Every structure is written in C-alpha cells, then in structure tokens.
Amino acid sequence: MTALLFFAMPGAESLAEQVAAGLGADWACVETRRFPDGESYVRLPVEVAGRRVAIVCRMTPPDPQIPPLVFAAGTARELGAAGVALVAPYLPYMRQDARFRPGEAVTSRQFAGLVSGAFDRLVTIDPHLHRHASLGEIYDIPTRTLASAPLLGDWIAANVERPLVIGPDAESEQWAREVARRAGAPHLVATKTRLGDREVRIALPAMDAWRDVQPVLIDDIASSGHTLVEAASGLLAQGLARPDCLVVHALFAGDAAERLAAVTRRVASTDTVAHASNAIPVAPLLIEALKAFA
Ligand code: R5P
C-alpha cells in the first residue's frame, strides 16, 4: 500500500499537520491564490503520482473554498494520484435536504454529486443527517462518518457537575442521548419550530424536577445561534442555572457567539470549525479513522 500524503486547504494547516503527525505521514499545503479577476489559482507543490492523497478542508465558509478544492482534487487525479480522499471535519450543505418551496435547489444532493465526482472517498464528523438517513443516500463514493459524541461526553464528565444534557429539537436526540450516556447523565429533548433562517421557537418540558442540575445544551450546529439562545432563555425563564452549551460545529455567524454568551455560563465546541470556543480537538478521532488508509 502506498503511503498517504495529506494536503491542507487554506485554514486547515494545523489540523492536517496534527493528523499527518499522528499517522507518521507527509503533508503539504495546497497553494492557492486569486487572479486579479477573482478566479482561483491552485498548485500541488509535492509529487503525487502513485500516492494516495487526502485533502483536508475545513469548508467554512463553504462557497469560496469549493472551486479551489475541486481543482486541487482534479489536479491530484490528473497527476496520477492513486486515490483522492476528502477529509472534511464539517460537511456543509446538509441542511437544505428537501425542496420546501417549488423550484428550490436540494443542495445536499447537488453538493454530494459535486464531491462524489471529484473525490473517491469522504471522511467527515457528525454530518447533519435529518431527512437523509445516511450519507450513502446522496453520496456515490464510500463515506466514513465519525461521531464526536464520546469526546463531548468525556468533556462533560470532566468539566460539569450534576449535568443534565438537553437537546433543543428532535434532530438533536441522536447526539444528546449518546453524549448523555457517555457522560453518565440524564438527558431530555425540547421541541423546535423553525419560522425562518433567524426565527425559531423552542418549547421545553416543565423543568420542576430538574432544579439542582447544571443544564448542558447540546447541538450539532450553531449557525445564527437562535436555536441555542432560545433554548437557554427558556431554561432561565424556568429558573434553572445558566446553561453550558456544547456544539459540534461552531459556525457562529455574525454576532451569534456574543448573543449566546449573554444567556449561558460557557460555550465549548469541537474544532471541526475554527472558533474561539474550541475546547475539544477532533484530530485523535481523524487519526484513528484514517489508520486504515495510512
Ligand atoms: C438544525 O436542524 C440543527 O441541528 C441546528 O439546530 C441548527 O442548524 C442551528 O441553527 P441556528 O444556530 O441558526 O439556530
């Protein structure tokens, strides 16, 4: 088997370096820049012929990264790489997974088609699976989905006394249950109604039986922050302690992090998306999963 060679897209350098070091593999940066008219220039500065290549990309924000990422993968293939994998700790374009209004693009499928055409394997962490049961439904290439729940559960066990894990909506039940089990904590799930990109209503159950706990809100994605802010505000309105918030993918658009900080005790996240709240490194998870290919 040929040794794996990692390439980092801009912003993924430290993650690629950690993962490559953990596997004793080589790594290099994909060289990218913009031509004066805005087009992308891409160069692979290391010989790839006959080598299996893994391109690490943080994919946030997604749109500026997608053309150079696809060009880098295509270049690796043209230059004779023995395989080209995408390592995307956060997988974007998973939430528009249905045509809610006539004419809308189902971008989860469109993006899956794009990635499946450019790469021959995908490794990611906690993709947002709601209406798609698995990535295999929309991706035509082998996919490996890693779960951050053990890392989140261990963080709670080490950092929170008397935790109660709370998921803000039905979709979060899958993470909340597993994280709570790992942390040895109880869990419950609220109900969310989404009224728009930046408007949600969260209905919490009566919390009278949970006066003495430290609430830990958990969600896979914090984007506008409204889901977690509403959930935290609901807990405060019922007289509970300011919650801790644990997020897998800390997108935190605009002033979301500041608004969340105002109603929580602390916010922690994995480093799938680089953010000031990062407290839980995912490199160990990626290293373990990629051992099979190294
Ligand atoms: C929803 O389906 C996800 O699990 C998150 O709850 C959602 O993406 C959070 O979005 P926002 O931070 O914009 O409320």
GROMACS .gro file of C-alpha atoms and ligand atoms in nm:
model
  308
    1MET     CA    1   0.000   0.000   0.000
    2THR     CA    2   0.134   0.346  -0.089
    3ALA     CA    3   0.181   0.593   0.197
    4LEU     CA    4  -0.089   0.854   0.247
    5LEU     CA    5   0.001   1.213   0.159
    6PHE     CA    6  -0.204   1.490   0.322
    7PHE     CA    7  -0.273   1.826   0.166
    8ALA     CA    8  -0.421   2.116   0.363
    9MET     CA    9  -0.654   2.369   0.205
   10PRO     CA   10  -0.605   2.720   0.350
   11GLY     CA   11  -0.720   2.724   0.713
   12ALA     CA   12  -0.673   2.350   0.764
   13GLU     CA   13  -0.295   2.356   0.804
   14SER     CA   14  -0.275   2.282   1.176
   15LEU     CA   15  -0.537   2.008   1.156
   16ALA     CA   16  -0.360   1.843   0.859
   17GLU     CA   17  -0.029   1.868   1.042
   18GLN     CA   18  -0.172   1.707   1.359
   19VAL     CA   19  -0.335   1.424   1.168
   20ALA     CA   20  -0.031   1.360   0.948
   21ALA     CA   21   0.196   1.362   1.254
   22GLY     CA   22  -0.033   1.113   1.431
   23LEU     CA   23  -0.004   0.880   1.132
   24GLY     CA   24   0.363   0.942   1.052
   25ALA     CA   25   0.252   1.070   0.710
   26ASP     CA   26   0.378   1.357   0.492
   27TRP     CA   27   0.172   1.672   0.449
   28ALA     CA   28   0.188   1.993   0.247
   29CYS     CA   29  -0.028   2.299   0.181
   30VAL     CA   30  -0.227   2.335  -0.137
   31GLU     CA   31  -0.105   2.662  -0.285
   32THR     CA   32  -0.396   2.887  -0.372
   33ARG     CA   33  -0.440   3.248  -0.463
   34ARG     CA   34  -0.681   3.466  -0.657
   35PHE     CA   35  -0.609   3.601  -1.002
   36PRO     CA   36  -0.694   3.971  -1.034
   37ASP     CA   37  -1.035   3.881  -1.184
   38GLY     CA   38  -1.122   3.660  -0.884
   39GLU     CA   39  -1.056   3.320  -1.043
   40SER     CA   40  -0.871   3.062  -0.832
   41TYR     CA   41  -0.509   2.959  -0.889
   42VAL     CA   42  -0.427   2.615  -0.745
   43ARG     CA   43  -0.099   2.423  -0.725
   44LEU     CA   44   0.005   2.099  -0.554
   45PRO     CA   45   0.367   2.161  -0.458
   46VAL     CA   46   0.450   1.793  -0.392
   47GLU     CA   47   0.471   1.500  -0.638
   48VAL     CA   48   0.151   1.291  -0.610
   49ALA     CA   49   0.199   1.027  -0.883
   50GLY     CA   50   0.122   0.683  -0.743
   51ARG     CA   51   0.042   0.819  -0.394
   52ARG     CA   52  -0.286   0.812  -0.209
   53VAL     CA   53  -0.384   1.170  -0.133
   54ALA     CA   54  -0.611   1.306   0.141
   55ILE     CA   55  -0.712   1.672   0.115
   56VAL     CA   56  -0.809   1.827   0.450
   57CYS     CA   57  -1.055   2.115   0.418
   58ARG     CA   58  -1.246   2.296   0.693
   59MET     CA   59  -1.517   2.403   0.446
   60THR     CA   60  -1.615   2.718   0.636
   61PRO     CA   61  -1.731   2.935   0.480
   62PRO     CA   62  -1.805   2.676   0.210
   63ASP     CA   63  -1.863   2.871  -0.108
   64PRO     CA   64  -1.520   3.036  -0.152
   65GLN     CA   65  -1.347   2.703  -0.082
   66ILE     CA   66  -1.536   2.477  -0.319
   67PRO     CA   67  -1.379   2.570  -0.657
   68PRO     CA   68  -1.015   2.551  -0.537
   69LEU     CA   69  -1.093   2.227  -0.350
   70VAL     CA   70  -1.238   2.064  -0.661
   71PHE     CA   71  -0.946   2.195  -0.871
   72ALA     CA   72  -0.696   2.051  -0.621
   73ALA     CA   73  -0.866   1.709  -0.630
   74GLY     CA   74  -0.882   1.712  -1.011
   75THR     CA   75  -0.516   1.809  -1.032
   76ALA     CA   76  -0.416   1.522  -0.799
   77ARG     CA   77  -0.604   1.280  -1.027
   78GLU     CA   78  -0.454   1.426  -1.346
   79LEU     CA   79  -0.107   1.394  -1.198
   80GLY     CA   80  -0.157   1.025  -1.123
   81ALA     CA   81  -0.257   1.008  -0.754
   82ALA     CA   82  -0.359   0.654  -0.660
   83GLY     CA   83  -0.670   0.788  -0.485
   84VAL     CA   84  -0.802   1.122  -0.362
   85ALA     CA   85  -0.995   1.142  -0.034
   86LEU     CA   86  -1.169   1.445   0.115
   87VAL     CA   87  -1.128   1.491   0.490
   88ALA     CA   88  -1.391   1.749   0.580
   89PRO     CA   89  -1.446   1.757   0.957
   90TYR     CA   90  -1.751   1.977   0.896
   91LEU     CA   91  -1.960   1.877   0.595
   92PRO     CA   92  -2.155   2.174   0.459
   93TYR     CA   93  -2.476   2.180   0.256
   94MET     CA   94  -2.656   1.918   0.461
   95ARG     CA   95  -2.949   2.127   0.585
   96GLN     CA   96  -3.130   2.205   0.260
   97ASP     CA   97  -3.220   1.838   0.227
   98ALA     CA   98  -3.565   1.881   0.071
   99ARG     CA   99  -3.747   2.110  -0.174
  100PHE     CA  100  -3.958   2.306   0.072
  101ARG     CA  101  -4.081   2.551  -0.193
  102PRO     CA  102  -4.122   2.486  -0.566
  103GLY     CA  103  -3.803   2.546  -0.761
  104GLU     CA  104  -3.563   2.528  -0.466
  105ALA     CA  105  -3.228   2.353  -0.512
  106VAL     CA  106  -3.187   2.050  -0.286
  107THR     CA  107  -2.827   2.147  -0.220
  108SER     CA  108  -2.748   1.843  -0.003
  109ARG     CA  109  -2.784   1.627  -0.318
  110GLN     CA  110  -2.620   1.875  -0.553
  111PHE     CA  111  -2.318   1.916  -0.327
  112ALA     CA  112  -2.294   1.540  -0.275
  113GLY     CA  113  -2.285   1.496  -0.652
  114LEU     CA  114  -2.007   1.753  -0.683
  115VAL     CA  115  -1.794   1.589  -0.412
  116SER     CA  116  -1.863   1.238  -0.544
  117GLY     CA  117  -1.739   1.345  -0.886
  118ALA     CA  118  -1.417   1.498  -0.755
  119PHE     CA  119  -1.313   1.254  -0.481
  120ASP     CA  120  -1.317   0.879  -0.435
  121ARG     CA  121  -1.371   0.880  -0.058
  122LEU     CA  122  -1.510   1.113   0.210
  123VAL     CA  123  -1.431   1.122   0.581
  124THR     CA  124  -1.636   1.358   0.799
  125ILE     CA  125  -1.763   1.413   1.152
  126ASP     CA  126  -2.129   1.425   1.257
  127PRO     CA  127  -2.286   1.533   0.928
  128HIS     CA  128  -2.630   1.687   0.976
  129LEU     CA  129  -2.848   1.389   0.889
  130HIS     CA  130  -3.213   1.485   0.917
  131ARG     CA  131  -3.420   1.382   0.616
  132HIS     CA  132  -3.134   1.174   0.472
  133ALA     CA  133  -3.085   0.862   0.682
  134SER     CA  134  -2.717   0.831   0.584
  135LEU     CA  135  -2.460   0.990   0.355
  136GLY     CA  136  -2.483   0.680   0.136
  137GLU     CA  137  -2.827   0.803   0.028
  138ILE     CA  138  -2.678   1.101  -0.153
  139TYR     CA  139  -2.303   1.029  -0.197
  140ASP     CA  140  -2.187   0.788  -0.468
  141ILE     CA  141  -1.846   0.731  -0.306
  142PRO     CA  142  -1.755   0.544   0.014
  143THR     CA  143  -1.812   0.771   0.314
  144ARG     CA  144  -1.690   0.739   0.670
  145THR     CA  145  -1.892   0.922   0.934
  146LEU     CA  146  -1.717   0.976   1.267
  147ALA     CA  147  -1.904   1.052   1.588
  148SER     CA  148  -1.787   1.321   1.828
  149ALA     CA  149  -2.031   1.205   2.100
  150PRO     CA  150  -1.764   1.019   2.301
  151LEU     CA  151  -1.544   1.332   2.304
  152LEU     CA  152  -1.838   1.551   2.410
  153GLY     CA  153  -1.948   1.303   2.676
  154ASP     CA  154  -1.596   1.286   2.818
  155TRP     CA  155  -1.575   1.667   2.822
  156ILE     CA  156  -1.897   1.687   3.024
  157ALA     CA  157  -1.783   1.416   3.265
  158ALA     CA  158  -1.457   1.606   3.324
  159ASN     CA  159  -1.598   1.959   3.340
  160VAL     CA  160  -1.959   1.963   3.464
  161GLU     CA  161  -2.104   1.859   3.799
  162ARG     CA  162  -2.459   1.716   3.806
  163PRO     CA  163  -2.511   1.764   3.430
  164LEU     CA  164  -2.846   1.737   3.255
  165VAL     CA  165  -2.796   1.709   2.880
  166ILE     CA  166  -3.062   1.892   2.677
  167GLY     CA  167  -3.110   1.877   2.300
  168PRO     CA  168  -3.306   2.171   2.157
  169ASP     CA  169  -3.500   1.974   1.896
  170ALA     CA  170  -3.597   1.626   1.784
  171GLU     CA  171  -3.298   1.607   1.547
  172SER     CA  172  -3.057   1.654   1.835
  173GLU     CA  173  -3.194   1.350   2.020
  174GLN     CA  174  -2.940   1.126   1.842
  175TRP     CA  175  -2.645   1.328   1.982
  176ALA     CA  176  -2.799   1.415   2.319
  177ARG     CA  177  -2.876   1.052   2.402
  178GLU     CA  178  -2.529   0.925   2.316
  179VAL     CA  179  -2.344   1.214   2.480
  180ALA     CA  180  -2.550   1.177   2.798
  181ARG     CA  181  -2.490   0.802   2.807
  182ARG     CA  182  -2.115   0.856   2.778
  183ALA     CA  183  -2.122   1.126   3.048
  184GLY     CA  184  -2.340   0.912   3.277
  185ALA     CA  185  -2.601   1.191   3.280
  186PRO     CA  186  -2.976   1.211   3.218
  187HIS     CA  187  -3.099   1.382   2.904
  188LEU     CA  188  -3.412   1.532   2.755
  189VAL     CA  189  -3.507   1.694   2.428
  190ALA     CA  190  -3.713   2.007   2.357
  191THR     CA  191  -3.933   2.079   2.058
  192LYS     CA  192  -3.836   2.335   1.797
  193THR     CA  193  -4.048   2.515   1.541
  194ARG     CA  194  -3.844   2.697   1.278
  195LEU     CA  195  -4.019   3.004   1.139
  196GLY     CA  196  -3.729   3.135   0.929
  197ASP     CA  197  -3.348   3.140   0.900
  198ARG     CA  198  -3.328   3.357   1.210
  199GLU     CA  199  -3.651   3.278   1.392
  200VAL     CA  200  -3.719   2.968   1.600
  201ARG     CA  201  -3.949   2.880   1.889
  202ILE     CA  202  -3.830   2.626   2.146
  203ALA     CA  203  -4.080   2.450   2.372
  204LEU     CA  204  -3.913   2.300   2.678
  205PRO     CA  205  -4.088   2.049   2.902
  206ALA     CA  206  -4.167   2.160   3.260
  207MET     CA  207  -3.831   2.157   3.440
  208ASP     CA  208  -3.956   2.145   3.802
  209ALA     CA  209  -3.789   1.810   3.862
  210TRP     CA  210  -3.450   1.945   3.748
  211ARG     CA  211  -3.386   2.240   3.981
  212ASP     CA  212  -3.049   2.118   4.111
  213VAL     CA  213  -2.879   2.027   3.785
  214GLN     CA  214  -2.635   2.209   3.561
  215PRO     CA  215  -2.808   2.219   3.220
  216VAL     CA  216  -2.583   2.139   2.925
  217LEU     CA  217  -2.740   2.234   2.591
  218ILE     CA  218  -2.601   2.036   2.304
  219ASP     CA  219  -2.644   2.078   1.930
  220ASP     CA  220  -2.460   1.965   1.620
  221ILE     CA  221  -2.453   2.310   1.460
  222ALA     CA  222  -2.467   2.666   1.595
  223SER     CA  223  -2.521   2.895   1.297
  224SER     CA  224  -2.733   3.204   1.364
  225GLY     CA  225  -2.731   3.089   1.728
  226HIS     CA  226  -3.107   3.137   1.760
  227THR     CA  227  -3.178   2.774   1.845
  228LEU     CA  228  -2.940   2.771   2.141
  229VAL     CA  229  -3.022   3.126   2.254
  230GLU     CA  230  -3.395   3.044   2.260
  231ALA     CA  231  -3.333   2.718   2.445
  232ALA     CA  232  -3.104   2.885   2.700
  233SER     CA  233  -3.353   3.170   2.751
  234GLY     CA  234  -3.630   2.915   2.809
  235LEU     CA  235  -3.424   2.744   3.078
  236LEU     CA  236  -3.353   3.075   3.251
  237ALA     CA  237  -3.724   3.165   3.235
  238GLN     CA  238  -3.797   2.844   3.425
  239GLY     CA  239  -3.547   2.939   3.697
  240LEU     CA  240  -3.267   2.699   3.605
  241ALA     CA  241  -2.896   2.783   3.620
  242ARG     CA  242  -2.730   2.946   3.318
  243PRO     CA  243  -2.662   2.651   3.091
  244ASP     CA  244  -2.334   2.534   2.945
  245CYS     CA  245  -2.352   2.492   2.568
  246LEU     CA  246  -2.171   2.223   2.377
  247VAL     CA  247  -2.158   2.245   1.999
  248VAL     CA  248  -2.002   2.012   1.743
  249HIS     CA  249  -1.973   2.256   1.450
  250ALA     CA  250  -1.926   2.613   1.578
  251LEU     CA  251  -2.026   2.813   1.269
  252PHE     CA  252  -2.146   3.111   1.479
  253ALA     CA  253  -2.248   3.355   1.206
  254GLY     CA  254  -2.242   3.729   1.280
  255ASP     CA  255  -2.290   3.812   1.650
  256ALA     CA  256  -2.427   3.467   1.738
  257ALA     CA  257  -2.147   3.387   1.984
  258GLU     CA  258  -2.196   3.715   2.174
  259ARG     CA  259  -2.573   3.666   2.198
  260LEU     CA  260  -2.524   3.314   2.324
  261ALA     CA  261  -2.262   3.421   2.578
  262ALA     CA  262  -2.521   3.658   2.731
  263VAL     CA  263  -2.752   3.369   2.833
  264THR     CA  264  -2.505   3.088   2.908
  265ARG     CA  265  -2.236   3.005   3.163
  266ARG     CA  266  -1.987   2.893   2.898
  267VAL     CA  267  -1.978   2.766   2.542
  268ALA     CA  268  -1.746   2.488   2.427
  269SER     CA  269  -1.709   2.330   2.084
  270THR     CA  270  -1.506   2.080   1.890
  271ASP     CA  271  -1.251   2.225   1.649
  272THR     CA  272  -1.417   2.094   1.331
  273VAL     CA  273  -1.474   2.466   1.267
  274ALA     CA  274  -1.205   2.701   1.398
  275HIS     CA  275  -1.365   2.926   1.664
  276ALA     CA  276  -1.275   3.089   1.996
  277SER     CA  277  -1.499   2.838   2.177
  278ASN     CA  278  -1.296   2.535   2.055
  279ALA     CA  279  -1.216   2.313   2.353
  280ILE     CA  280  -1.238   1.962   2.211
  281PRO     CA  281  -0.981   1.859   1.947
  282VAL     CA  282  -1.101   1.616   1.680
  283ALA     CA  283  -0.756   1.519   1.546
  284PRO     CA  284  -0.749   1.200   1.761
  285LEU     CA  285  -1.079   1.092   1.604
  286LEU     CA  286  -0.947   1.151   1.250
  287ILE     CA  287  -0.616   0.979   1.322
  288GLU     CA  288  -0.791   0.667   1.450
  289ALA     CA  289  -1.024   0.657   1.149
  290LEU     CA  290  -0.751   0.716   0.892
  291LYS     CA  291  -0.518   0.448   1.032
  292ALA     CA  292  -0.682   0.204   0.794
  293PHE     CA  293  -0.563   0.412   0.497
  294ALA     CA  294  -0.220   0.525   0.621
  295R5P     C1  295  -3.091   2.215   1.297
  295R5P     O1  296  -3.150   2.146   1.231
  295R5P     C2  297  -2.955   2.199   1.355
  295R5P     O2  298  -2.943   2.084   1.432
  295R5P     C3  299  -2.925   2.320   1.439
  295R5P     O3  300  -3.014   2.324   1.547
  295R5P     C4  301  -2.939   2.445   1.357
  295R5P     O4  302  -2.866   2.435   1.238
  295R5P     C5  303  -2.895   2.565   1.436
  295R5P     O5  304  -2.914   2.678   1.359
  295R5P     P1  305  -2.921   2.821   1.424
  295R5P     O6  306  -2.798   2.838   1.509
  295R5P     O7  307  -2.922   2.913   1.305
  295R5P     O8  308  -3.047   2.830   1.502
   0.00000   0.00000   0.00000
